Coordinates of C-alpha atoms in Angstrom, one line a residue:
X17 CA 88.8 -73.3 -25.2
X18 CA 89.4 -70.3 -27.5
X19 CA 86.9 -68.8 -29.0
X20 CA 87.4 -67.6 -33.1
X21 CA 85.4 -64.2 -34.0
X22 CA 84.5 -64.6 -37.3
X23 CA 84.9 -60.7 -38.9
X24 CA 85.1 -57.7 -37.8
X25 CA 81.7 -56.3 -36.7
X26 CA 80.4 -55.8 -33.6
X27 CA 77.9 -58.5 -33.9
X28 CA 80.4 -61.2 -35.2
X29 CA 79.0 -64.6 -33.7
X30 CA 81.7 -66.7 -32.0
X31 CA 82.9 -70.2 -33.6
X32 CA 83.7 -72.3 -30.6
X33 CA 87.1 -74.5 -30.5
X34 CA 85.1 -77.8 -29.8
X35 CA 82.9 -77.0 -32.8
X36 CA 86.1 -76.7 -34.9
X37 CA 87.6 -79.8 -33.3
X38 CA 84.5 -81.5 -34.7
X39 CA 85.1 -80.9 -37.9
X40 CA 86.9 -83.7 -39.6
X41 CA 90.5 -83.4 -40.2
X42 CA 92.2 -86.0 -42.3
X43 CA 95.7 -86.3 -41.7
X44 CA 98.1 -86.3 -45.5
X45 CA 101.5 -86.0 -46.2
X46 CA 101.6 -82.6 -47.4
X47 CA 100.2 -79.3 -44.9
X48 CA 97.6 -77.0 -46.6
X49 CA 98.9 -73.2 -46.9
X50 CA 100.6 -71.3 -45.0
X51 CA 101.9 -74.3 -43.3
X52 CA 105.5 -74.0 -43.6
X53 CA 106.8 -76.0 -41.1
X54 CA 105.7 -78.7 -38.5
X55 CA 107.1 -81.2 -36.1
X56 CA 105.7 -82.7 -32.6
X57 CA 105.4 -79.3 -30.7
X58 CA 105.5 -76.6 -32.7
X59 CA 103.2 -75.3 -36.5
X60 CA 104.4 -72.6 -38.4
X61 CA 102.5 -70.5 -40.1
X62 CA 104.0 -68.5 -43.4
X63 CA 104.1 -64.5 -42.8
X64 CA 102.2 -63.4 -45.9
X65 CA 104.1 -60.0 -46.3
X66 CA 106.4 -61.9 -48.3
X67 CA 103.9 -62.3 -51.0
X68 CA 104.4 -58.3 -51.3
X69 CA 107.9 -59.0 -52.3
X70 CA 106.8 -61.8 -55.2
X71 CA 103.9 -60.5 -56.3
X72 CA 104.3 -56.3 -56.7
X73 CA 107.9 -54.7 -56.5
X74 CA 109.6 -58.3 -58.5
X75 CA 107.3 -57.8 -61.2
X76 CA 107.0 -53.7 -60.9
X77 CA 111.1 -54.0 -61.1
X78 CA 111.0 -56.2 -64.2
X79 CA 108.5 -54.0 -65.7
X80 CA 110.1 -51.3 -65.3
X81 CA 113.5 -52.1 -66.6
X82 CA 111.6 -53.6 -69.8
X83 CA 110.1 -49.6 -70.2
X84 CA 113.5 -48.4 -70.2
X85 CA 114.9 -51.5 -72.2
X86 CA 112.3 -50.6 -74.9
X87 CA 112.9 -46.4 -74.5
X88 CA 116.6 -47.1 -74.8
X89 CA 116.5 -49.0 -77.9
X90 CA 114.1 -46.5 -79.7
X91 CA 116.3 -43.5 -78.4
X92 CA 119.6 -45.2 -79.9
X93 CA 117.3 -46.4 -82.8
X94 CA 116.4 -42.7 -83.4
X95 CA 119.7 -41.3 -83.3
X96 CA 120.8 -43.8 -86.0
X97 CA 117.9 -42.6 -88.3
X98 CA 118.8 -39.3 -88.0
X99 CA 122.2 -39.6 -88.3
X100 CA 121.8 -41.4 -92.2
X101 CA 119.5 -39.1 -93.0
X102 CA 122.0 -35.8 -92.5
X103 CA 124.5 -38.3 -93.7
X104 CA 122.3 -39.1 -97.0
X105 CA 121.5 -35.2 -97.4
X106 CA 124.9 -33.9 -98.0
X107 CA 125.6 -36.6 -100.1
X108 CA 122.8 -35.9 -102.1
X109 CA 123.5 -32.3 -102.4
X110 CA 127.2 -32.7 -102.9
X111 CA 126.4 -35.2 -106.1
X112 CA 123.4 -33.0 -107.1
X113 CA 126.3 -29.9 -107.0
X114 CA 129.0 -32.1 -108.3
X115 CA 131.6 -30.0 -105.8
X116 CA 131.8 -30.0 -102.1
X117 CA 128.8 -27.6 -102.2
X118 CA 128.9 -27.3 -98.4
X119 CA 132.3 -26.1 -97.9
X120 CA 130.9 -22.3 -100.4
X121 CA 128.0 -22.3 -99.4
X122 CA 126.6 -19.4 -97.5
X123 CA 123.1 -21.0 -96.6
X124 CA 122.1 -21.5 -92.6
X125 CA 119.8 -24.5 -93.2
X126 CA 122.5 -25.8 -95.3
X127 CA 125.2 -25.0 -93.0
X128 CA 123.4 -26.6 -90.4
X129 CA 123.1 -29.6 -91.7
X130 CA 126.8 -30.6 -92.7
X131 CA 127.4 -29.6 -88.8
X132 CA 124.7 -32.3 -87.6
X133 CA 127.7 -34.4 -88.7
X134 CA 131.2 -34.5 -87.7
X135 CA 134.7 -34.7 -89.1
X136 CA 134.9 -38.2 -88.2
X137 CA 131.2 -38.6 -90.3
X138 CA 128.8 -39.4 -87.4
X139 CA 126.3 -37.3 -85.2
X140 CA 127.3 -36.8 -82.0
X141 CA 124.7 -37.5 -78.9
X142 CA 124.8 -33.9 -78.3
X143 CA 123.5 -32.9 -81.5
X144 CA 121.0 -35.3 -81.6
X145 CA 120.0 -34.1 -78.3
X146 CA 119.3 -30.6 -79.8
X147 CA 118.0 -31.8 -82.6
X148 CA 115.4 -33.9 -80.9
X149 CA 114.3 -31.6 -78.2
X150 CA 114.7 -28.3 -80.0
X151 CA 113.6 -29.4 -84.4
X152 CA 111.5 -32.7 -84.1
X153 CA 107.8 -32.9 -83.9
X154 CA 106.4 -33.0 -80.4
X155 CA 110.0 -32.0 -79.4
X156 CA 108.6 -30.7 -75.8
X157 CA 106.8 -34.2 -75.0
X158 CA 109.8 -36.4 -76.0
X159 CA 112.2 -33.9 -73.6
X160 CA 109.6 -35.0 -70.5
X161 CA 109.2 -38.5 -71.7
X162 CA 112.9 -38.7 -71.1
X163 CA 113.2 -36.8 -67.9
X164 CA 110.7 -39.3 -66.9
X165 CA 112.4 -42.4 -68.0
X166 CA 115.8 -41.1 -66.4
X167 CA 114.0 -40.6 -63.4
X168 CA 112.9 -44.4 -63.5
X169 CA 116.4 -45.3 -64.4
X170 CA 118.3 -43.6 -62.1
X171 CA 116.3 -43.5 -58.9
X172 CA 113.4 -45.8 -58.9
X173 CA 115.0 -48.8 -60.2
X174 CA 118.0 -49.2 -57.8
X175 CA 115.3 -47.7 -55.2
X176 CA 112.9 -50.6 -55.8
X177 CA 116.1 -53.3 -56.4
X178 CA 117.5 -51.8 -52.8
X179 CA 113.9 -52.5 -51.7
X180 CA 113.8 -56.4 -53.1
X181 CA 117.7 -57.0 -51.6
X182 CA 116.7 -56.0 -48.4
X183 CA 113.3 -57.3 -47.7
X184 CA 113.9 -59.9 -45.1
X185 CA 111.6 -63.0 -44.3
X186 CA 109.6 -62.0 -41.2
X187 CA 109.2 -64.4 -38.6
X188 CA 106.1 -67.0 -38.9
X189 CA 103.4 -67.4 -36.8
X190 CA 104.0 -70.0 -34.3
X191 CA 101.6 -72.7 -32.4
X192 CA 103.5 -74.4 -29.6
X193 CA 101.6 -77.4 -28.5
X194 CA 103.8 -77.8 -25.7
X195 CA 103.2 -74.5 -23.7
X196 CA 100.0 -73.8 -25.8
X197 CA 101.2 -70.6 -26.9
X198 CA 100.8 -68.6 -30.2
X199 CA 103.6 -66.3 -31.0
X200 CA 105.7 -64.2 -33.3
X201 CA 108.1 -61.4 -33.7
X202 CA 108.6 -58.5 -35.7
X203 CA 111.2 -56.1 -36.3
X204 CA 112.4 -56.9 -32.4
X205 CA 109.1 -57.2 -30.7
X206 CA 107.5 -59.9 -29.3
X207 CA 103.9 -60.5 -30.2
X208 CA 101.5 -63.4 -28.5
X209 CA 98.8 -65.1 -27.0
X210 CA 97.6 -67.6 -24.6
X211 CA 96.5 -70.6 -27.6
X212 CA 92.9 -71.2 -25.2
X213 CA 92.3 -67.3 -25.6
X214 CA 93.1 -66.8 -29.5
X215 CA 91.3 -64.5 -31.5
X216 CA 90.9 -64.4 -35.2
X217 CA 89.3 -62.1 -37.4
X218 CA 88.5 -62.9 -40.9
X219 CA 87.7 -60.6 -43.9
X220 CA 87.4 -61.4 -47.6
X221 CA 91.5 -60.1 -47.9
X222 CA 93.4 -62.4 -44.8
X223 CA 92.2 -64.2 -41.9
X224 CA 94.3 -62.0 -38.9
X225 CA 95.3 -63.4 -35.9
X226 CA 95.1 -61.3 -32.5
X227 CA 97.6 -61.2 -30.4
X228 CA 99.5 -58.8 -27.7
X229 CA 102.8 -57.3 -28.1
X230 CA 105.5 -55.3 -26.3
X231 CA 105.4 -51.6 -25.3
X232 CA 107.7 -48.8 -24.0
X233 CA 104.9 -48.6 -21.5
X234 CA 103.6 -51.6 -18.7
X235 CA 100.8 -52.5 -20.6
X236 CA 100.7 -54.7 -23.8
X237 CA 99.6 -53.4 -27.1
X238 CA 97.9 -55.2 -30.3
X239 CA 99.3 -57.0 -33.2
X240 CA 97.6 -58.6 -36.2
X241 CA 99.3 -61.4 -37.6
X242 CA 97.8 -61.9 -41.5
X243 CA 97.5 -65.5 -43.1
X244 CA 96.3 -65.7 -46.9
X245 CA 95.7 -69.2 -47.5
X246 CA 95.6 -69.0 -51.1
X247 CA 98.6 -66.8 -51.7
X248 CA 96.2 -64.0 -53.1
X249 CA 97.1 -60.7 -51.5
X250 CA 94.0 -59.5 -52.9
X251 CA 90.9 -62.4 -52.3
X252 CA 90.8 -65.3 -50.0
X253 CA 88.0 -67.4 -49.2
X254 CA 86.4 -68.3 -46.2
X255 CA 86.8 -72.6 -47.1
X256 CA 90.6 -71.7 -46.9
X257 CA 90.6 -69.9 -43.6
X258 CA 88.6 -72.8 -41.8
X259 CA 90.6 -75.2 -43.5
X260 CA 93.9 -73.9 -41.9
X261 CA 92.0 -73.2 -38.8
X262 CA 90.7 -76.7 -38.5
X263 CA 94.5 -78.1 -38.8
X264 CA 95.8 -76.3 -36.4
X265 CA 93.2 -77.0 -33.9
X266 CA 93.4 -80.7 -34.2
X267 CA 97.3 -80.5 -34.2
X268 CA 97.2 -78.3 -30.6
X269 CA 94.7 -80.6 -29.6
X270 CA 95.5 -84.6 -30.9
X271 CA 98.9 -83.9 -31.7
X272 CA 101.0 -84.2 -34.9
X273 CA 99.4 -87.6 -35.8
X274 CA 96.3 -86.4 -36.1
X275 CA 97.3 -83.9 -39.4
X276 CA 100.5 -85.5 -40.9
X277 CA 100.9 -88.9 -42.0
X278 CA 104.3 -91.0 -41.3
X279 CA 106.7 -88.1 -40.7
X280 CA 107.8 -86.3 -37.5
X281 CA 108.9 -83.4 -39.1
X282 CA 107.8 -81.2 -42.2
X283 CA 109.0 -78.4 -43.8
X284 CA 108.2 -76.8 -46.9
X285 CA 109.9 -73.6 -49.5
X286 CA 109.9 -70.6 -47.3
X287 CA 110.8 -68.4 -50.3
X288 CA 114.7 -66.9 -51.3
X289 CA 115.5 -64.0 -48.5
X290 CA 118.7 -62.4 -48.5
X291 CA 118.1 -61.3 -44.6
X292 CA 115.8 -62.7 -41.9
X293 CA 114.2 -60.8 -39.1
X294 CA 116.1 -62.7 -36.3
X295 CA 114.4 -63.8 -32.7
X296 CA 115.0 -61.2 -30.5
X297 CA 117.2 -61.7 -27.7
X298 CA 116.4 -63.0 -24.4
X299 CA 113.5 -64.1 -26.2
X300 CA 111.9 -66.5 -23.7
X301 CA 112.5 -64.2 -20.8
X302 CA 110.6 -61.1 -22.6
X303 CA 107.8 -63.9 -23.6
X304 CA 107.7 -64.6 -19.8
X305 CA 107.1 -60.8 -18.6
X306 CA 104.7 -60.2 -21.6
X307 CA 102.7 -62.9 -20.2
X308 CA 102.5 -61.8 -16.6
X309 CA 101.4 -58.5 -18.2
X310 CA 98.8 -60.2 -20.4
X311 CA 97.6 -62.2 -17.5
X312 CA 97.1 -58.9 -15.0
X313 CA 95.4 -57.0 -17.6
X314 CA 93.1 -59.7 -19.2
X315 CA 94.0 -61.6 -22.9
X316 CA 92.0 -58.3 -24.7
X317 CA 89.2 -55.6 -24.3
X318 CA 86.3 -56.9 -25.6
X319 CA 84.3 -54.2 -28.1

Protein backbone atom coordinates (compact mmCIF):
# COMPACT_ATOMS: atom_id res chain seq x y z
CA UNK A 1 0.00 0.00 0.00
CA UNK A 2 1.35 3.52 -0.33
CA UNK A 3 2.49 5.15 2.26
CA UNK A 4 1.44 9.30 2.66
CA UNK A 5 4.30 11.46 4.45
CA UNK A 6 2.63 13.97 6.16
CA UNK A 7 5.14 17.35 5.77
CA UNK A 8 8.24 17.93 5.06
CA UNK A 9 10.50 17.20 7.98
CA UNK A 10 12.73 14.60 8.47
CA UNK A 11 10.72 13.15 11.21
CA UNK A 12 7.27 13.28 9.32
CA UNK A 13 5.38 10.08 10.65
CA UNK A 14 3.84 7.91 7.84
CA UNK A 15 -0.13 7.75 7.32
CA UNK A 16 -0.67 4.27 6.11
CA UNK A 17 -3.18 3.62 3.00
CA UNK A 18 -5.31 1.00 5.08
CA UNK A 19 -5.60 3.71 7.76
CA UNK A 20 -6.97 6.08 5.19
CA UNK A 21 -9.21 3.40 3.59
CA UNK A 22 -10.66 3.23 7.08
CA UNK A 23 -11.82 6.41 7.17
CA UNK A 24 -15.39 6.65 6.06
CA UNK A 25 -16.06 7.93 2.74
CA UNK A 26 -19.67 8.62 1.84
CA UNK A 27 -20.31 8.48 -1.68
CA UNK A 28 -22.55 12.14 -3.18
CA UNK A 29 -23.29 13.35 -6.32
CA UNK A 30 -20.97 16.15 -6.43
CA UNK A 31 -16.69 15.46 -5.95
CA UNK A 32 -14.99 17.65 -3.24
CA UNK A 33 -12.12 19.98 -4.80
CA UNK A 34 -9.89 19.60 -7.03
CA UNK A 35 -11.97 16.86 -8.48
CA UNK A 36 -12.51 17.85 -11.86
CA UNK A 37 -13.36 14.91 -13.53
CA UNK A 38 -14.23 11.16 -12.86
CA UNK A 39 -15.48 8.04 -14.48
CA UNK A 40 -14.87 4.10 -13.84
CA UNK A 41 -11.00 4.19 -14.25
CA UNK A 42 -9.60 7.31 -14.15
CA UNK A 43 -9.86 10.77 -11.17
CA UNK A 44 -8.67 13.96 -12.10
CA UNK A 45 -7.27 16.20 -10.13
CA UNK A 46 -7.42 20.13 -10.94
CA UNK A 47 -3.75 21.71 -11.58
CA UNK A 48 -3.91 24.65 -9.15
CA UNK A 49 -1.43 26.94 -11.19
CA UNK A 50 -4.53 28.08 -12.80
CA UNK A 51 -5.66 29.72 -9.74
CA UNK A 52 -2.42 32.13 -10.46
CA UNK A 53 -4.25 33.13 -13.54
CA UNK A 54 -7.80 34.04 -11.64
CA UNK A 55 -6.66 35.17 -8.61
CA UNK A 56 -3.28 37.65 -9.38
CA UNK A 57 -2.49 38.85 -13.01
CA UNK A 58 -6.89 39.01 -13.89
CA UNK A 59 -7.22 41.21 -11.08
CA UNK A 60 -3.59 43.01 -11.19
CA UNK A 61 -4.69 43.62 -15.09
CA UNK A 62 -8.04 45.11 -14.08
CA UNK A 63 -6.38 47.14 -11.56
CA UNK A 64 -4.17 48.48 -13.46
CA UNK A 65 -6.17 49.64 -16.30
CA UNK A 66 -8.60 51.36 -13.68
CA UNK A 67 -5.07 53.47 -12.47
CA UNK A 68 -4.66 54.57 -15.86
CA UNK A 69 -8.49 54.91 -16.48
CA UNK A 70 -8.56 57.24 -13.44
CA UNK A 71 -4.85 59.18 -14.50
CA UNK A 72 -6.31 59.63 -17.93
CA UNK A 73 -9.38 61.31 -16.92
CA UNK A 74 -7.60 63.65 -14.41
CA UNK A 75 -4.81 64.42 -17.11
CA UNK A 76 -7.68 65.31 -19.84
CA UNK A 77 -9.63 66.92 -16.86
CA UNK A 78 -6.51 69.08 -16.18
CA UNK A 79 -5.93 70.22 -19.51
CA UNK A 80 -9.58 71.40 -19.69
CA UNK A 81 -9.07 73.61 -16.52
CA UNK A 82 -6.22 75.07 -17.74
CA UNK A 83 -7.34 75.76 -20.90
CA UNK A 84 -10.61 78.07 -19.51
CA UNK A 85 -8.56 79.54 -17.31
CA UNK A 86 -6.07 81.20 -20.16
CA UNK A 87 -9.23 81.35 -22.05
CA UNK A 88 -11.07 83.36 -19.11
CA UNK A 89 -7.66 85.57 -18.54
CA UNK A 90 -7.52 87.25 -21.88
CA UNK A 91 -11.01 87.75 -21.85
CA UNK A 92 -10.82 89.37 -18.66
CA UNK A 93 -7.97 91.55 -19.62
CA UNK A 94 -9.30 92.39 -23.01
CA UNK A 95 -12.72 93.71 -21.33
CA UNK A 96 -10.74 95.19 -18.36
CA UNK A 97 -8.64 97.17 -21.52
CA UNK A 98 -11.72 97.56 -23.62
CA UNK A 99 -9.16 96.84 -26.87
CA UNK A 100 -7.46 93.74 -27.97
CA UNK A 101 -4.85 94.57 -25.22
CA UNK A 102 -2.84 91.58 -26.22
CA UNK A 103 -2.21 92.28 -29.79
CA UNK A 104 0.15 96.02 -28.18
CA UNK A 105 1.13 94.72 -25.59
CA UNK A 106 4.85 94.41 -24.99
CA UNK A 107 4.58 92.33 -21.58
CA UNK A 108 6.17 88.46 -21.49
CA UNK A 109 3.80 87.10 -18.89
CA UNK A 110 1.11 88.68 -20.87
CA UNK A 111 2.38 87.51 -24.07
CA UNK A 112 2.63 84.23 -22.78
CA UNK A 113 -0.52 83.83 -21.94
CA UNK A 114 -2.53 84.69 -25.19
CA UNK A 115 0.01 82.04 -26.81
CA UNK A 116 -1.22 79.15 -24.17
CA UNK A 117 -4.10 79.58 -26.65
CA UNK A 118 -4.38 79.20 -30.31
CA UNK A 119 -5.94 80.77 -33.29
CA UNK A 120 -8.50 78.32 -33.44
CA UNK A 121 -9.13 79.31 -29.35
CA UNK A 122 -8.06 76.12 -27.58
CA UNK A 123 -4.73 74.87 -25.86
CA UNK A 124 -2.91 72.62 -27.58
CA UNK A 125 -1.58 69.13 -25.75
CA UNK A 126 1.82 70.48 -26.32
CA UNK A 127 1.38 73.47 -24.38
CA UNK A 128 -0.29 72.03 -21.70
CA UNK A 129 2.58 69.69 -21.63
CA UNK A 130 5.00 72.59 -20.97
CA UNK A 131 2.90 74.16 -18.91
CA UNK A 132 2.42 71.21 -16.54
CA UNK A 133 5.85 69.96 -16.32
CA UNK A 134 7.72 73.21 -16.58
CA UNK A 135 4.98 76.20 -14.41
CA UNK A 136 2.65 74.00 -12.17
CA UNK A 137 3.29 73.13 -8.62
CA UNK A 138 5.09 69.87 -8.07
CA UNK A 139 5.74 70.08 -11.83
CA UNK A 140 8.87 67.47 -11.46
CA UNK A 141 6.57 64.70 -9.58
CA UNK A 142 3.60 64.98 -12.06
CA UNK A 143 6.44 64.53 -15.11
CA UNK A 144 7.51 60.95 -13.26
CA UNK A 145 3.99 60.16 -12.25
CA UNK A 146 3.36 60.10 -15.98
CA UNK A 147 6.45 58.39 -17.12
CA UNK A 148 5.24 55.87 -14.72
CA UNK A 149 1.76 55.52 -15.90
CA UNK A 150 2.97 55.39 -19.59
CA UNK A 151 5.20 52.78 -18.60
CA UNK A 152 2.06 50.81 -17.20
CA UNK A 153 0.18 51.69 -20.32
CA UNK A 154 2.35 50.83 -22.80
CA UNK A 155 4.34 47.89 -21.60
CA UNK A 156 2.92 46.27 -18.57
CA UNK A 157 -0.53 46.09 -19.55
CA UNK A 158 -0.30 44.33 -22.98
CA UNK A 159 2.73 42.45 -21.10
CA UNK A 160 0.42 41.14 -18.38
CA UNK A 161 -2.86 40.77 -21.13
CA UNK A 162 -0.14 38.71 -23.46
CA UNK A 163 0.51 36.80 -20.14
CA UNK A 164 -3.48 36.08 -19.31
CA UNK A 165 -4.09 35.05 -23.45
CA UNK A 166 -1.49 32.70 -23.28
CA UNK A 167 -1.65 30.95 -19.99
CA UNK A 168 -2.73 27.43 -20.94
CA UNK A 169 -4.64 24.91 -18.68
CA UNK A 170 -1.89 22.49 -17.50
CA UNK A 171 -2.66 18.97 -17.48
CA UNK A 172 -4.44 17.43 -14.19
CA UNK A 173 -3.26 15.07 -12.00
CA UNK A 174 -4.38 11.70 -12.97
CA UNK A 175 -5.37 8.36 -10.84
CA UNK A 176 -5.84 5.46 -13.10
CA UNK A 177 -7.52 2.69 -11.22
CA UNK A 178 -6.99 0.44 -13.97
CA UNK A 179 -3.03 0.28 -14.16
CA UNK A 180 -2.86 1.91 -10.68
CA UNK A 181 -0.87 4.68 -11.84
CA UNK A 182 -0.64 8.41 -10.88
CA UNK A 183 0.44 10.74 -13.61
CA UNK A 184 0.73 13.98 -15.32
CA UNK A 185 2.52 16.14 -17.88
CA UNK A 186 3.93 19.36 -18.15
CA UNK A 187 5.23 21.49 -20.79
CA UNK A 188 6.11 17.98 -22.70
CA UNK A 189 7.31 15.87 -19.91
CA UNK A 190 5.94 13.06 -18.41
CA UNK A 191 5.74 13.00 -14.63
CA UNK A 192 4.50 9.75 -12.43
CA UNK A 193 4.29 7.22 -10.07
CA UNK A 194 3.47 3.70 -9.17
CA UNK A 195 -0.32 4.50 -7.17
CA UNK A 196 1.03 1.66 -4.21
CA UNK A 197 4.32 3.86 -3.85
CA UNK A 198 2.74 7.56 -3.80
CA UNK A 199 4.15 10.14 -1.74
CA UNK A 200 2.55 13.31 -0.54
CA UNK A 201 3.79 16.04 1.33
CA UNK A 202 1.60 18.48 2.91
CA UNK A 203 2.28 22.03 4.22
CA UNK A 204 -0.08 24.82 5.38
CA UNK A 205 0.12 26.37 1.38
CA UNK A 206 -0.74 22.84 -0.98
CA UNK A 207 -0.77 19.28 -0.24
CA UNK A 208 2.21 18.15 -3.22
CA UNK A 209 2.19 15.06 -4.76
CA UNK A 210 5.63 13.19 -5.56
CA UNK A 211 6.24 11.78 -8.48
CA UNK A 212 9.21 11.00 -11.14
CA UNK A 213 9.65 12.60 -14.37
CA UNK A 214 11.69 12.52 -17.55
CA UNK A 215 15.38 13.52 -18.06
CA UNK A 216 18.03 14.16 -20.83
CA UNK A 217 19.90 11.70 -18.69
CA UNK A 218 18.91 7.65 -17.85
CA UNK A 219 17.75 8.39 -14.59
CA UNK A 220 14.37 9.99 -13.52
CA UNK A 221 14.15 13.22 -11.85
CA UNK A 222 11.38 14.80 -9.25
CA UNK A 223 8.20 16.56 -9.84
CA UNK A 224 5.70 18.10 -7.33
CA UNK A 225 2.33 18.10 -8.44
CA UNK A 226 0.36 21.00 -6.00
CA UNK A 227 -3.42 20.51 -5.03
CA UNK A 228 -5.18 23.42 -2.92
CA UNK A 229 -8.34 22.08 -1.97
CA UNK A 230 -9.90 25.22 -0.98
CA UNK A 231 -8.82 27.34 -3.98
CA UNK A 232 -6.64 29.55 -1.64
CA UNK A 233 -3.21 29.91 -3.15
CA UNK A 234 -2.21 31.31 0.03
CA UNK A 235 -3.85 28.83 3.23
CA UNK A 236 -5.21 25.38 2.98
CA UNK A 237 -6.07 23.22 5.71
CA UNK A 238 -5.13 19.92 6.72
CA UNK A 239 -9.34 18.66 6.90
CA UNK A 240 -9.25 19.48 3.07
CA UNK A 241 -6.14 17.63 2.19
CA UNK A 242 -7.39 14.25 4.01
CA UNK A 243 -10.62 14.87 2.65
CA UNK A 244 -9.43 14.66 -1.04
CA UNK A 245 -6.95 12.12 -0.02
CA UNK A 246 -9.59 9.81 1.53
CA UNK A 247 -11.68 9.99 -1.99
CA UNK A 248 -9.20 9.04 -3.94
CA UNK A 249 -8.17 6.18 -1.91
CA UNK A 250 -11.53 4.62 -1.72
CA UNK A 251 -12.06 5.31 -5.56
CA UNK A 252 -8.45 3.40 -6.47
CA UNK A 253 -9.52 0.97 -4.05
CA UNK A 254 -13.67 0.19 -4.19
CA UNK A 255 -14.17 1.75 -7.28
CA UNK A 256 -16.29 4.66 -8.54
CA UNK A 257 -19.30 3.43 -6.55
CA UNK A 258 -17.84 3.82 -3.51
CA UNK A 259 -17.46 8.02 -4.04
CA UNK A 260 -20.16 8.96 -6.64
CA UNK A 261 -23.66 8.24 -6.41
CA UNK A 262 -25.83 7.09 -9.70
CA UNK A 263 -23.52 8.51 -12.39
CA UNK A 264 -20.64 6.83 -14.37
CA UNK A 265 -19.14 9.78 -15.36
CA UNK A 266 -18.50 13.37 -13.76
CA UNK A 267 -17.06 16.32 -14.87
CA UNK A 268 -17.00 19.72 -13.51
CA UNK A 269 -15.79 23.72 -14.85
CA UNK A 270 -12.24 23.37 -15.60
CA UNK A 271 -11.93 27.17 -16.03
CA UNK A 272 -11.86 29.32 -19.66
CA UNK A 273 -8.19 28.53 -21.39
CA UNK A 274 -7.46 29.86 -24.58
CA UNK A 275 -4.51 27.03 -25.06
CA UNK A 276 -3.99 23.71 -23.24
CA UNK A 277 -0.73 21.95 -22.60
CA UNK A 278 -1.36 18.92 -24.87
CA UNK A 279 -0.36 15.11 -23.96
CA UNK A 280 2.80 14.61 -25.27
CA UNK A 281 3.32 12.29 -28.05
CA UNK A 282 3.88 8.72 -27.84
CA UNK A 283 2.68 9.25 -24.57
CA UNK A 284 2.07 5.62 -23.39
CA UNK A 285 5.34 4.48 -24.86
CA UNK A 286 7.48 7.22 -22.79
CA UNK A 287 5.16 6.28 -19.65
CA UNK A 288 6.39 2.65 -20.34
CA UNK A 289 10.34 3.45 -20.38
CA UNK A 290 9.89 5.92 -17.44
CA UNK A 291 8.61 3.11 -15.57
CA UNK A 292 11.33 0.56 -16.29
CA UNK A 293 13.58 3.40 -15.14
CA UNK A 294 11.58 4.00 -11.98
CA UNK A 295 11.51 0.31 -11.31
CA UNK A 296 15.62 -0.12 -11.73
CA UNK A 297 16.37 2.74 -9.61
CA UNK A 298 13.67 2.38 -6.74
CA UNK A 299 10.14 4.72 -6.62
CA UNK A 300 12.55 7.62 -4.61
CA UNK A 301 15.60 8.20 -2.23
CA UNK A 302 14.42 8.18 1.04
CA UNK A 303 15.91 11.32 3.32
Amino acid sequence: MGVFIKDLSKLALPMRHDEILNVECKATNWPPQPVIEIDQRFCFLNNTTGVQRNLFLIPWLCALILLCGIYSYDFVDGWGKSERSAIRYIEAVNENHGIDYFSITTNKVDLYAIKRINEEGVMTINQYINDRYHYYVGGERMLHTDVFILIIAFIAIPGLLYWIITFPRYAPLIFDRQRRLVYSWRKGVITVARYDDLRIYENSTALMFLLRSETKTESAGYFKFSVQPSGNPIINSKKSYKEILVYVAHFMEHGLESVLTEQEFWEGNKGSFLFEDKKPENFDERLAALLVIIDEHGQLIES
